[in-house]
């Protein structure tokens, strides 16, 4: 099994990525192998009785789903390598093991398909997120061999880890899901806008995939996995940046990269079903950014792959190779046509089989090196921004 650590080109390793679109030189791509249906915990409870996992049960995701996903991930690797991008992969890891801290025991872990959830690269820094699910508390360990290799071979790399949370019962609103599902849609949106969701503000909590990098500006979505204290920690940590807390009208917000997706300087793709804060829209418009309403996805919630807990809006979970070249799921014909009309070179790849493992093309990758430096794309202020 290849680990992705290539000693022969170690001297060429450079951690550097300020945004989502500069030319991609090196990337990490996850794996589906070993992924678990998570054991129950305060933040998440799976319930797939038709798949052999009724509420309260857990275990390895079926082999046929794993094989299909890994085939598509391996295909993505080949495509990226043909484009001249160096690709690193995490090593095998036992996610079936029981894990614990002095505060809790958890019967299983999760997996390593979506490294974007755990790792944020901002400039020459790799930041390990807190994570807000007990099954994902130890997930950073499966990326450590790669991170250590980068650190040893890039003298300018910074390596940070946000404070590991306790994730005791006090970090979660008791019986949240039972109460939340009984609310009207408008009542849910009020809670989303106030970030009054599953997480309390007992301690800082955030997933890396709730951070969108646009040079000097970082946008942090408050969500089911990122709380106000998590945003505060990120804001205090990246003192050379303008760090903004944002919400969207999404009943189940979790990760910003299927809602508000930067394509290149001056252009962002927006999920029209998840209305953005008017002040955020005005901030972009005041700085001459086009806000493009994404085309509707080909999937519906009824036609998503088996055991997928993701949204159909993975259709806009894109990976930019450079300002002109974007990798898109091949079945998303309307999204591809829209990007083509906007002047992008679209690289279609099959990727929906990866959805049951935690996301799409952006989720499955972490850009370790992109060309470019930090730039200010928002010289004009507006409202709280």
mmCIF file of C-alpha atoms in Angstrom:
data_model
loop_
_atom_site.group_PDB
_atom_site.id
_atom_site.type_symbol
_atom_site.label_atom_id
_atom_site.label_comp_id
_atom_site.label_asym_id
_atom_site.label_seq_id
_atom_site.Cartn_x
_atom_site.Cartn_y
_atom_site.Cartn_z
ATOM 1 C CA UNK A 1 0.000 0.000 0.000
ATOM 2 C CA UNK A 2 1.420 3.362 -1.003
ATOM 3 C CA UNK A 3 1.439 5.932 1.772
ATOM 4 C CA UNK A 4 1.864 8.968 -0.466
ATOM 5 C CA UNK A 5 5.165 9.880 1.201
ATOM 6 C CA UNK A 6 7.740 10.135 -1.561
ATOM 7 C CA UNK A 7 11.235 10.696 -0.125
ATOM 8 C CA UNK A 8 12.802 11.202 -3.544
ATOM 9 C CA UNK A 9 11.005 14.507 -4.084
ATOM 10 C CA UNK A 10 10.838 15.561 -0.448
ATOM 11 C CA UNK A 11 13.076 18.559 -1.093
ATOM 12 C CA UNK A 12 10.387 19.956 -3.414
ATOM 13 C CA UNK A 13 7.658 20.003 -0.769
ATOM 14 C CA UNK A 14 6.223 23.452 -0.140
ATOM 15 C CA UNK A 15 3.131 24.200 1.909
ATOM 16 C CA UNK A 16 1.474 27.270 0.400
ATOM 17 C CA UNK A 17 -2.198 27.945 -0.334
ATOM 18 C CA UNK A 18 -4.044 31.232 0.136
ATOM 19 C CA UNK A 19 -7.240 30.648 -1.816
ATOM 20 C CA UNK A 20 -9.322 28.086 -3.698
ATOM 21 C CA UNK A 21 -8.197 28.836 -7.277
ATOM 22 C CA UNK A 22 -4.465 29.544 -7.741
ATOM 23 C CA UNK A 23 -2.578 26.893 -9.802
ATOM 24 C CA UNK A 24 -2.620 23.607 -7.886
ATOM 25 C CA UNK A 25 0.782 21.933 -7.465
ATOM 26 C CA UNK A 26 0.295 19.420 -4.649
ATOM 27 C CA UNK A 27 -2.852 17.951 -3.096
ATOM 28 C CA UNK A 28 -3.952 15.367 -0.556
ATOM 29 C CA UNK A 29 -6.708 12.967 -1.662
ATOM 30 C CA UNK A 30 -8.597 10.823 0.855
ATOM 31 C CA UNK A 31 -9.543 7.130 0.874
ATOM 32 C CA UNK A 32 -12.825 5.297 1.435
ATOM 33 C CA UNK A 33 -11.254 2.102 2.775
ATOM 34 C CA UNK A 34 -12.010 1.443 6.425
ATOM 35 C CA UNK A 35 -14.856 3.976 6.729
ATOM 36 C CA UNK A 36 -17.371 3.254 9.465
ATOM 37 C CA UNK A 37 -21.044 3.866 9.965
ATOM 38 C CA UNK A 38 -20.466 5.805 13.159
ATOM 39 C CA UNK A 39 -21.527 4.472 16.520
ATOM 40 C CA UNK A 40 -24.152 6.668 18.208
ATOM 41 C CA UNK A 41 -22.936 9.807 19.977
ATOM 42 C CA UNK A 42 -24.494 13.143 21.030
ATOM 43 C CA UNK A 43 -23.704 14.898 17.726
ATOM 44 C CA UNK A 44 -24.775 12.214 15.264
ATOM 45 C CA UNK A 45 -26.933 9.084 15.140
ATOM 46 C CA UNK A 46 -27.218 7.105 11.902
ATOM 47 C CA UNK A 47 -30.434 5.272 11.063
ATOM 48 C CA UNK A 48 -30.341 3.150 7.903
ATOM 49 C CA UNK A 49 -32.475 0.065 8.661
ATOM 50 C CA UNK A 50 -32.778 -0.840 4.970
ATOM 51 C CA UNK A 51 -28.985 -1.032 4.764
ATOM 52 C CA UNK A 52 -28.596 -3.196 7.856
ATOM 53 C CA UNK A 53 -27.829 -0.298 10.181
ATOM 54 C CA UNK A 54 -30.941 0.523 12.227
ATOM 55 C CA UNK A 55 -30.724 3.340 14.747
ATOM 56 C CA UNK A 56 -28.134 2.564 17.400
ATOM 57 C CA UNK A 57 -26.042 0.173 15.300
ATOM 58 C CA UNK A 58 -22.676 0.734 13.661
ATOM 59 C CA UNK A 59 -20.018 -1.053 11.632
ATOM 60 C CA UNK A 60 -17.911 -1.024 8.481
ATOM 61 C CA UNK A 61 -19.492 0.472 5.369
ATOM 62 C CA UNK A 62 -20.232 -2.423 2.944
ATOM 63 C CA UNK A 63 -17.342 -3.486 0.722
ATOM 64 C CA UNK A 64 -19.189 -2.835 -2.542
ATOM 65 C CA UNK A 65 -19.665 0.822 -1.622
ATOM 66 C CA UNK A 66 -16.055 1.148 -0.489
ATOM 67 C CA UNK A 67 -14.714 -0.402 -3.686
ATOM 68 C CA UNK A 68 -16.840 1.865 -5.888
ATOM 69 C CA UNK A 69 -15.744 4.983 -4.004
ATOM 70 C CA UNK A 70 -12.061 4.074 -3.955
ATOM 71 C CA UNK A 71 -12.171 3.401 -7.688
ATOM 72 C CA UNK A 72 -13.451 6.936 -8.268
ATOM 73 C CA UNK A 73 -10.918 8.423 -5.849
ATOM 74 C CA UNK A 74 -8.082 6.555 -7.587
ATOM 75 C CA UNK A 75 -9.362 7.822 -10.925
ATOM 76 C CA UNK A 76 -9.288 11.398 -9.617
ATOM 77 C CA UNK A 77 -5.684 10.871 -8.560
ATOM 78 C CA UNK A 78 -4.738 9.743 -12.080
ATOM 79 C CA UNK A 79 -6.456 12.758 -13.640
ATOM 80 C CA UNK A 80 -4.701 15.180 -11.295
ATOM 81 C CA UNK A 81 -1.317 13.543 -11.865
ATOM 82 C CA UNK A 82 -1.798 13.848 -15.626
ATOM 83 C CA UNK A 83 -2.356 17.559 -15.029
ATOM 84 C CA UNK A 84 1.036 17.734 -13.316
ATOM 85 C CA UNK A 85 -0.294 17.805 -9.742
ATOM 86 C CA UNK A 86 1.581 15.804 -7.092
ATOM 87 C CA UNK A 87 -0.834 13.693 -5.034
ATOM 88 C CA UNK A 88 -0.433 12.375 -1.495
ATOM 89 C CA UNK A 89 -2.710 9.774 0.124
ATOM 90 C CA UNK A 90 -3.244 8.923 3.800
ATOM 91 C CA UNK A 91 -2.077 5.524 4.998
ATOM 92 C CA UNK A 92 -4.404 2.716 6.103
ATOM 93 C CA UNK A 93 -5.920 3.295 9.528
ATOM 94 C CA UNK A 94 -8.148 1.244 11.820
ATOM 95 C CA UNK A 95 -11.305 3.296 12.189
ATOM 96 C CA UNK A 96 -13.188 0.345 13.706
ATOM 97 C CA UNK A 97 -11.356 0.647 16.987
ATOM 98 C CA UNK A 98 -13.008 1.987 20.118
ATOM 99 C CA UNK A 99 -11.592 5.329 21.248
ATOM 100 C CA UNK A 100 -11.870 7.323 24.442
ATOM 101 C CA UNK A 101 -10.794 10.276 26.550
ATOM 102 C CA UNK A 102 -11.239 10.713 30.316
ATOM 103 C CA UNK A 103 -14.693 12.186 29.506
ATOM 104 C CA UNK A 104 -16.164 9.569 27.172
ATOM 105 C CA UNK A 105 -15.869 6.280 25.306
ATOM 106 C CA UNK A 106 -16.810 6.008 21.635
ATOM 107 C CA UNK A 107 -17.392 2.617 20.011
ATOM 108 C CA UNK A 108 -16.004 3.592 16.583
ATOM 109 C CA UNK A 109 -14.253 6.258 14.570
ATOM 110 C CA UNK A 110 -15.295 7.439 11.074
ATOM 111 C CA UNK A 111 -12.832 7.469 8.146
ATOM 112 C CA UNK A 112 -10.368 9.466 6.045
ATOM 113 C CA UNK A 113 -12.206 10.217 2.821
ATOM 114 C CA UNK A 114 -12.810 13.904 3.544
ATOM 115 C CA UNK A 115 -9.468 15.351 4.721
ATOM 116 C CA UNK A 116 -10.838 18.867 4.030
ATOM 117 C CA UNK A 117 -13.015 18.468 7.133
ATOM 118 C CA UNK A 118 -9.979 18.093 9.380
ATOM 119 C CA UNK A 119 -7.190 20.159 7.782
ATOM 120 C CA UNK A 120 -7.112 23.808 6.737
ATOM 121 C CA UNK A 121 -4.149 25.165 4.794
ATOM 122 C CA UNK A 122 -3.787 28.925 5.113
ATOM 123 C CA UNK A 123 -0.599 30.244 3.544
ATOM 124 C CA UNK A 124 2.275 28.107 4.792
ATOM 125 C CA UNK A 125 0.304 26.801 7.780
ATOM 126 C CA UNK A 126 -1.513 23.494 8.168
ATOM 127 C CA UNK A 127 -4.135 23.749 10.889
ATOM 128 C CA UNK A 128 -5.784 20.720 12.468
ATOM 129 C CA UNK A 129 -9.408 21.532 13.345
ATOM 130 C CA UNK A 130 -10.995 20.685 16.690
ATOM 131 C CA UNK A 131 -13.765 18.521 15.152
ATOM 132 C CA UNK A 132 -17.091 18.341 16.958
ATOM 133 C CA UNK A 133 -17.957 14.648 16.794
ATOM 134 C CA UNK A 134 -16.414 12.147 19.188
ATOM 135 C CA UNK A 135 -16.014 9.611 16.388
ATOM 136 C CA UNK A 136 -13.811 12.152 14.581
ATOM 137 C CA UNK A 137 -11.803 13.446 17.577
ATOM 138 C CA UNK A 138 -8.810 11.230 16.737
ATOM 139 C CA UNK A 139 -9.113 11.525 12.948
ATOM 140 C CA UNK A 140 -6.100 13.831 12.692
ATOM 141 C CA UNK A 141 -3.904 10.812 13.434
ATOM 142 C CA UNK A 142 -4.432 9.263 10.005
ATOM 143 C CA UNK A 143 -2.966 12.389 8.355
ATOM 144 C CA UNK A 144 -0.048 12.785 10.757
ATOM 145 C CA UNK A 145 2.494 10.741 8.702
ATOM 146 C CA UNK A 146 1.942 13.079 5.746
ATOM 147 C CA UNK A 147 2.007 16.226 7.879
ATOM 148 C CA UNK A 148 5.206 15.169 9.612
ATOM 149 C CA UNK A 149 6.794 14.553 6.213
ATOM 150 C CA UNK A 150 5.793 18.036 5.034
ATOM 151 C CA UNK A 151 7.122 19.564 8.257
ATOM 152 C CA UNK A 152 10.457 17.783 8.000
ATOM 153 C CA UNK A 153 10.975 18.837 4.407
ATOM 154 C CA UNK A 154 9.611 22.388 4.321
ATOM 155 C CA UNK A 155 11.617 24.678 6.598
ATOM 156 C CA UNK A 156 9.006 27.453 6.342
ATOM 157 C CA UNK A 157 5.920 25.351 7.096
ATOM 158 C CA UNK A 158 3.888 26.173 10.196
ATOM 159 C CA UNK A 159 2.004 23.368 11.895
ATOM 160 C CA UNK A 160 -0.789 24.183 14.318
ATOM 161 C CA UNK A 161 -3.529 22.247 16.071
ATOM 162 C CA UNK A 162 -6.535 23.982 17.569
ATOM 163 C CA UNK A 163 -7.170 23.145 21.239
ATOM 164 C CA UNK A 164 -8.484 19.609 21.467
ATOM 165 C CA UNK A 165 -12.005 19.824 22.866
ATOM 166 C CA UNK A 166 -13.323 17.759 25.732
ATOM 167 C CA UNK A 167 -16.627 17.056 23.907
ATOM 168 C CA UNK A 168 -18.259 16.294 27.213
ATOM 169 C CA UNK A 169 -22.041 16.275 27.442
ATOM 170 C CA UNK A 170 -21.917 20.008 28.220
ATOM 171 C CA UNK A 171 -20.730 20.698 24.640
ATOM 172 C CA UNK A 172 -24.050 19.508 23.189
ATOM 173 C CA UNK A 173 -27.638 20.664 23.558
ATOM 174 C CA UNK A 174 -29.464 17.729 25.103
ATOM 175 C CA UNK A 175 -32.097 16.049 22.912
ATOM 176 C CA UNK A 176 -31.397 18.584 20.175
ATOM 177 C CA UNK A 177 -32.426 16.477 17.189
ATOM 178 C CA UNK A 178 -35.682 15.323 18.774
ATOM 179 C CA UNK A 179 -36.675 18.961 19.422
ATOM 180 C CA UNK A 180 -35.301 20.408 16.188
ATOM 181 C CA UNK A 181 -37.226 18.088 13.893
ATOM 182 C CA UNK A 182 -40.493 19.275 15.424
ATOM 183 C CA UNK A 183 -39.828 22.929 14.550
ATOM 184 C CA UNK A 184 -41.267 24.744 11.547
ATOM 185 C CA UNK A 185 -38.844 25.693 8.775
ATOM 186 C CA UNK A 186 -38.891 29.350 9.839
ATOM 187 C CA UNK A 187 -38.160 28.365 13.454
ATOM 188 C CA UNK A 188 -35.235 26.280 12.226
ATOM 189 C CA UNK A 189 -33.826 29.216 10.253
ATOM 190 C CA UNK A 190 -34.012 31.452 13.316
ATOM 191 C CA UNK A 191 -31.871 28.937 15.180
ATOM 192 C CA UNK A 192 -29.459 28.668 12.236
ATOM 193 C CA UNK A 193 -29.005 32.448 12.066
ATOM 194 C CA UNK A 194 -28.386 32.586 15.818
ATOM 195 C CA UNK A 195 -26.193 29.460 15.732
ATOM 196 C CA UNK A 196 -28.423 27.938 18.400
ATOM 197 C CA UNK A 197 -27.964 24.370 17.176
ATOM 198 C CA UNK A 198 -26.529 21.082 18.445
ATOM 199 C CA UNK A 199 -23.330 22.682 19.806
ATOM 200 C CA UNK A 200 -23.213 24.859 22.900
ATOM 201 C CA UNK A 201 -20.479 27.451 23.405
ATOM 202 C CA UNK A 202 -18.897 25.447 26.194
ATOM 203 C CA UNK A 203 -15.631 25.378 24.185
ATOM 204 C CA UNK A 204 -14.314 26.301 20.712
ATOM 205 C CA UNK A 205 -15.468 23.831 18.065
ATOM 206 C CA UNK A 206 -15.062 23.919 14.292
ATOM 207 C CA UNK A 207 -14.519 21.792 11.206
ATOM 208 C CA UNK A 208 -11.912 23.017 8.736
ATOM 209 C CA UNK A 209 -14.425 22.680 5.882
ATOM 210 C CA UNK A 210 -16.403 25.594 7.323
ATOM 211 C CA UNK A 211 -13.505 27.919 6.405
ATOM 212 C CA UNK A 212 -13.485 29.462 2.927
ATOM 213 C CA UNK A 213 -10.186 31.091 1.928
ATOM 214 C CA UNK A 214 -10.208 34.171 -0.273
ATOM 215 C CA UNK A 215 -6.762 35.628 0.302
ATOM 216 C CA UNK A 216 -6.794 38.115 3.169
ATOM 217 C CA UNK A 217 -10.457 37.336 3.887
ATOM 218 C CA UNK A 218 -11.522 34.112 5.578
ATOM 219 C CA UNK A 219 -15.228 33.308 5.776
ATOM 220 C CA UNK A 220 -16.247 30.950 8.597
ATOM 221 C CA UNK A 221 -19.707 29.398 8.482
ATOM 222 C CA UNK A 222 -21.465 28.951 11.818
ATOM 223 C CA UNK A 223 -23.085 25.550 11.523
ATOM 224 C CA UNK A 224 -23.931 22.219 13.112
ATOM 225 C CA UNK A 225 -20.191 21.564 13.487
ATOM 226 C CA UNK A 226 -18.823 25.093 14.034
ATOM 227 C CA UNK A 227 -19.873 27.272 16.961
ATOM 228 C CA UNK A 228 -19.323 30.930 17.860
ATOM 229 C CA UNK A 229 -16.339 30.154 20.077
ATOM 230 C CA UNK A 230 -14.791 28.185 17.219
ATOM 231 C CA UNK A 231 -15.139 31.240 15.002
ATOM 232 C CA UNK A 232 -13.628 33.424 17.749
ATOM 233 C CA UNK A 233 -10.636 31.086 18.031
ATOM 234 C CA UNK A 234 -10.053 31.161 14.243
ATOM 235 C CA UNK A 235 -10.376 34.964 14.207
ATOM 236 C CA UNK A 236 -7.858 35.362 17.028
ATOM 237 C CA UNK A 237 -5.493 32.845 15.473
ATOM 238 C CA UNK A 238 -5.289 34.357 11.975
ATOM 239 C CA UNK A 239 -4.502 37.927 13.027
ATOM 240 C CA UNK A 240 -3.204 38.942 9.573
ATOM 241 C CA UNK A 241 -6.572 38.116 8.016
ATOM 242 C CA UNK A 242 -10.045 39.563 8.091
ATOM 243 C CA UNK A 243 -12.116 36.712 9.502
ATOM 244 C CA UNK A 244 -15.897 36.865 9.065
ATOM 245 C CA UNK A 245 -18.647 34.744 10.624
ATOM 246 C CA UNK A 246 -21.404 33.943 8.119
ATOM 247 C CA UNK A 247 -24.647 31.983 7.999
ATOM 248 C CA UNK A 248 -26.944 30.922 5.184
ATOM 249 C CA UNK A 249 -30.615 29.947 5.182
ATOM 250 C CA UNK A 250 -29.856 26.246 5.293
ATOM 251 C CA UNK A 251 -31.865 24.060 7.665
ATOM 252 C CA UNK A 252 -28.913 21.689 8.141
ATOM 253 C CA UNK A 253 -25.719 23.741 7.684
ATOM 254 C CA UNK A 254 -22.554 21.675 7.691
ATOM 255 C CA UNK A 255 -19.527 22.919 5.725
ATOM 256 C CA UNK A 256 -19.521 25.986 3.507
ATOM 257 C CA UNK A 257 -18.152 24.354 0.349
ATOM 258 C CA UNK A 258 -21.497 23.248 -1.074
ATOM 259 C CA UNK A 259 -23.114 26.627 -0.441
ATOM 260 C CA UNK A 260 -20.703 29.466 -1.272
ATOM 261 C CA UNK A 261 -17.879 28.396 -3.592
ATOM 262 C CA UNK A 262 -15.224 30.854 -4.864
ATOM 263 C CA UNK A 263 -14.306 30.129 -8.501
ATOM 264 C CA UNK A 264 -11.707 32.815 -9.207
ATOM 265 C CA UNK A 265 -11.035 36.434 -8.240
ATOM 266 C CA UNK A 266 -14.292 38.308 -8.721
ATOM 267 C CA UNK A 267 -16.608 35.301 -9.064
ATOM 268 C CA UNK A 268 -18.341 33.052 -6.525
ATOM 269 C CA UNK A 269 -20.908 30.276 -7.001
ATOM 270 C CA UNK A 270 -23.881 30.461 -4.619
ATOM 271 C CA UNK A 271 -26.512 27.835 -3.787
ATOM 272 C CA UNK A 272 -29.735 29.678 -4.496
ATOM 273 C CA UNK A 273 -31.754 27.535 -2.091
ATOM 274 C CA UNK A 274 -29.589 28.746 0.813
ATOM 275 C CA UNK A 275 -30.014 32.508 0.899
ATOM 276 C CA UNK A 276 -26.971 34.453 2.023
ATOM 277 C CA UNK A 277 -26.984 37.339 4.486
ATOM 278 C CA UNK A 278 -27.754 40.539 2.494
ATOM 279 C CA UNK A 279 -24.727 42.239 4.084
ATOM 280 C CA UNK A 280 -22.485 39.450 2.796
ATOM 281 C CA UNK A 281 -23.930 39.803 -0.705
ATOM 282 C CA UNK A 282 -23.440 43.564 -0.600
ATOM 283 C CA UNK A 283 -19.846 43.136 0.607
ATOM 284 C CA UNK A 284 -19.061 41.028 -2.439
ATOM 285 C CA UNK A 285 -20.904 43.344 -4.801
ATOM 286 C CA UNK A 286 -19.192 46.437 -3.361
ATOM 287 C CA UNK A 287 -15.871 44.784 -4.250
ATOM 288 C CA UNK A 288 -17.006 43.993 -7.816
ATOM 289 C CA UNK A 289 -17.584 40.277 -7.342
ATOM 290 C CA UNK A 290 -20.129 38.404 -9.448
ATOM 291 C CA UNK A 291 -22.378 36.119 -7.409
ATOM 292 C CA UNK A 292 -23.502 33.298 -9.696
ATOM 293 C CA UNK A 293 -26.552 31.231 -8.726
ATOM 294 C CA UNK A 294 -25.552 27.584 -9.168
ATOM 295 C CA UNK A 295 -27.637 25.377 -11.440
ATOM 296 C CA UNK A 296 -29.822 22.805 -9.734
ATOM 297 C CA UNK A 297 -28.173 19.425 -9.104
ATOM 298 C CA UNK A 298 -29.055 16.313 -11.075
ATOM 299 C CA UNK A 299 -29.705 14.402 -7.845
ATOM 300 C CA UNK A 300 -32.566 14.784 -5.420
ATOM 301 C CA UNK A 301 -32.647 13.540 -1.848
ATOM 302 C CA UNK A 302 -34.560 10.515 -3.136
ATOM 303 C CA UNK A 303 -31.936 9.662 -5.784
ATOM 304 C CA UNK A 304 -28.777 10.141 -3.729
ATOM 305 C CA UNK A 305 -26.438 7.132 -3.477
ATOM 306 C CA UNK A 306 -27.128 4.537 -0.806
ATOM 307 C CA UNK A 307 -26.142 5.579 2.713
ATOM 308 C CA UNK A 308 -25.264 9.117 1.683
ATOM 309 C CA UNK A 309 -25.750 11.720 4.400
ATOM 310 C CA UNK A 310 -24.739 14.563 2.054
ATOM 311 C CA UNK A 311 -26.870 17.022 0.126
ATOM 312 C CA UNK A 312 -27.564 16.906 -3.637
ATOM 313 C CA UNK A 313 -25.723 20.240 -3.681
ATOM 314 C CA UNK A 314 -22.450 18.339 -3.775
ATOM 315 C CA UNK A 315 -23.001 19.204 -7.429
ATOM 316 C CA UNK A 316 -21.213 22.492 -6.658
ATOM 317 C CA UNK A 317 -18.556 20.947 -4.432
ATOM 318 C CA UNK A 318 -15.853 21.666 -7.006
ATOM 319 C CA UNK A 319 -12.068 21.454 -7.156
ATOM 320 C CA UNK A 320 -10.226 24.202 -9.041
ATOM 321 C CA UNK A 321 -6.922 23.248 -10.660
ATOM 322 C CA UNK A 322 -6.365 26.888 -11.629
ATOM 323 C CA UNK A 323 -8.433 30.005 -12.349
ATOM 324 C CA UNK A 324 -9.581 28.540 -15.659
ATOM 325 C CA UNK A 325 -9.831 24.793 -14.930
ATOM 326 C CA UNK A 326 -12.392 23.185 -12.631
ATOM 327 C CA UNK A 327 -13.061 19.511 -11.828
ATOM 328 C CA UNK A 328 -16.808 18.724 -11.688
ATOM 329 C CA UNK A 329 -18.888 15.563 -11.209
ATOM 330 C CA UNK A 330 -19.519 14.275 -14.730
ATOM 331 C CA UNK A 331 -23.288 13.716 -14.335
ATOM 332 C CA UNK A 332 -23.901 17.334 -13.329
ATOM 333 C CA UNK A 333 -24.602 18.415 -16.911
ATOM 334 C CA UNK A 334 -26.339 21.690 -16.024
ATOM 335 C CA UNK A 335 -23.533 22.738 -13.686
ATOM 336 C CA UNK A 336 -20.940 21.823 -16.312
ATOM 337 C CA UNK A 337 -22.801 23.792 -18.989
ATOM 338 C CA UNK A 338 -23.056 26.814 -16.706
ATOM 339 C CA UNK A 339 -19.321 26.807 -15.940
ATOM 340 C CA UNK A 340 -18.523 26.275 -19.611
ATOM 341 C CA UNK A 341 -20.572 29.366 -20.515
ATOM 342 C CA UNK A 342 -18.700 31.318 -17.850
ATOM 343 C CA UNK A 343 -15.465 30.502 -19.692
ATOM 344 C CA UNK A 344 -14.073 27.679 -17.576
ATOM 345 C CA UNK A 345 -12.354 24.562 -18.852
ATOM 346 C CA UNK A 346 -14.356 21.831 -17.132
ATOM 347 C CA UNK A 347 -12.813 18.449 -16.304
ATOM 348 C CA UNK A 348 -15.715 16.000 -15.757
ATOM 349 C CA UNK A 349 -15.066 13.040 -13.451
ATOM 350 C CA UNK A 350 -17.398 10.395 -11.954
ATOM 351 C CA UNK A 351 -17.630 11.024 -8.218
ATOM 352 C CA UNK A 352 -21.109 10.406 -6.803
ATOM 353 C CA UNK A 353 -20.045 7.010 -5.404
ATOM 354 C CA UNK A 354 -17.835 8.950 -2.977
ATOM 355 C CA UNK A 355 -20.772 10.833 -1.416
ATOM 356 C CA UNK A 356 -21.583 8.156 1.234
ATOM 357 C CA UNK A 357 -18.082 8.682 2.616
ATOM 358 C CA UNK A 358 -18.529 12.335 3.471
ATOM 359 C CA UNK A 359 -18.567 14.641 0.479
ATOM 360 C CA UNK A 360 -17.581 15.587 -3.035
ATOM 361 C CA UNK A 361 -14.488 16.723 -4.905
ATOM 362 C CA UNK A 362 -13.590 19.599 -2.604
ATOM 363 C CA UNK A 363 -14.280 17.576 0.545
ATOM 364 C CA UNK A 364 -12.087 14.710 -0.686
ATOM 365 C CA UNK A 365 -9.039 16.912 -1.170
ATOM 366 C CA UNK A 366 -6.768 19.336 0.658
ATOM 367 C CA UNK A 367 -4.625 21.593 -1.487
ATOM 368 C CA UNK A 368 -1.153 21.527 0.068
ATOM 369 C CA UNK A 369 0.521 23.766 -2.482
ATOM 370 C CA UNK A 370 -0.874 26.342 -4.843
ATOM 371 C CA UNK A 371 1.139 29.038 -6.549
ATOM 372 C CA UNK A 372 0.589 32.619 -5.427
ATOM 373 C CA UNK A 373 0.681 34.808 -2.355
ATOM 374 C CA UNK A 374 -1.866 36.368 -0.037
ATOM 375 C CA UNK A 375 -3.797 39.091 -1.840
ATOM 376 C CA UNK A 376 -6.552 41.465 -0.783
ATOM 377 C CA UNK A 377 -9.601 40.934 -2.979
ATOM 378 C CA UNK A 378 -11.907 43.054 -0.776
ATOM 379 C CA UNK A 379 -10.471 46.550 -0.342
ATOM 380 C CA UNK A 380 -13.894 48.050 0.408
ATOM 381 C CA UNK A 381 -15.740 47.585 3.710
ATOM 382 C CA UNK A 382 -19.482 47.184 4.150
ATOM 383 C CA UNK A 383 -21.587 46.778 7.282
ATOM 384 C CA UNK A 384 -19.997 44.344 9.697
ATOM 385 C CA UNK A 385 -17.576 43.146 6.997
#
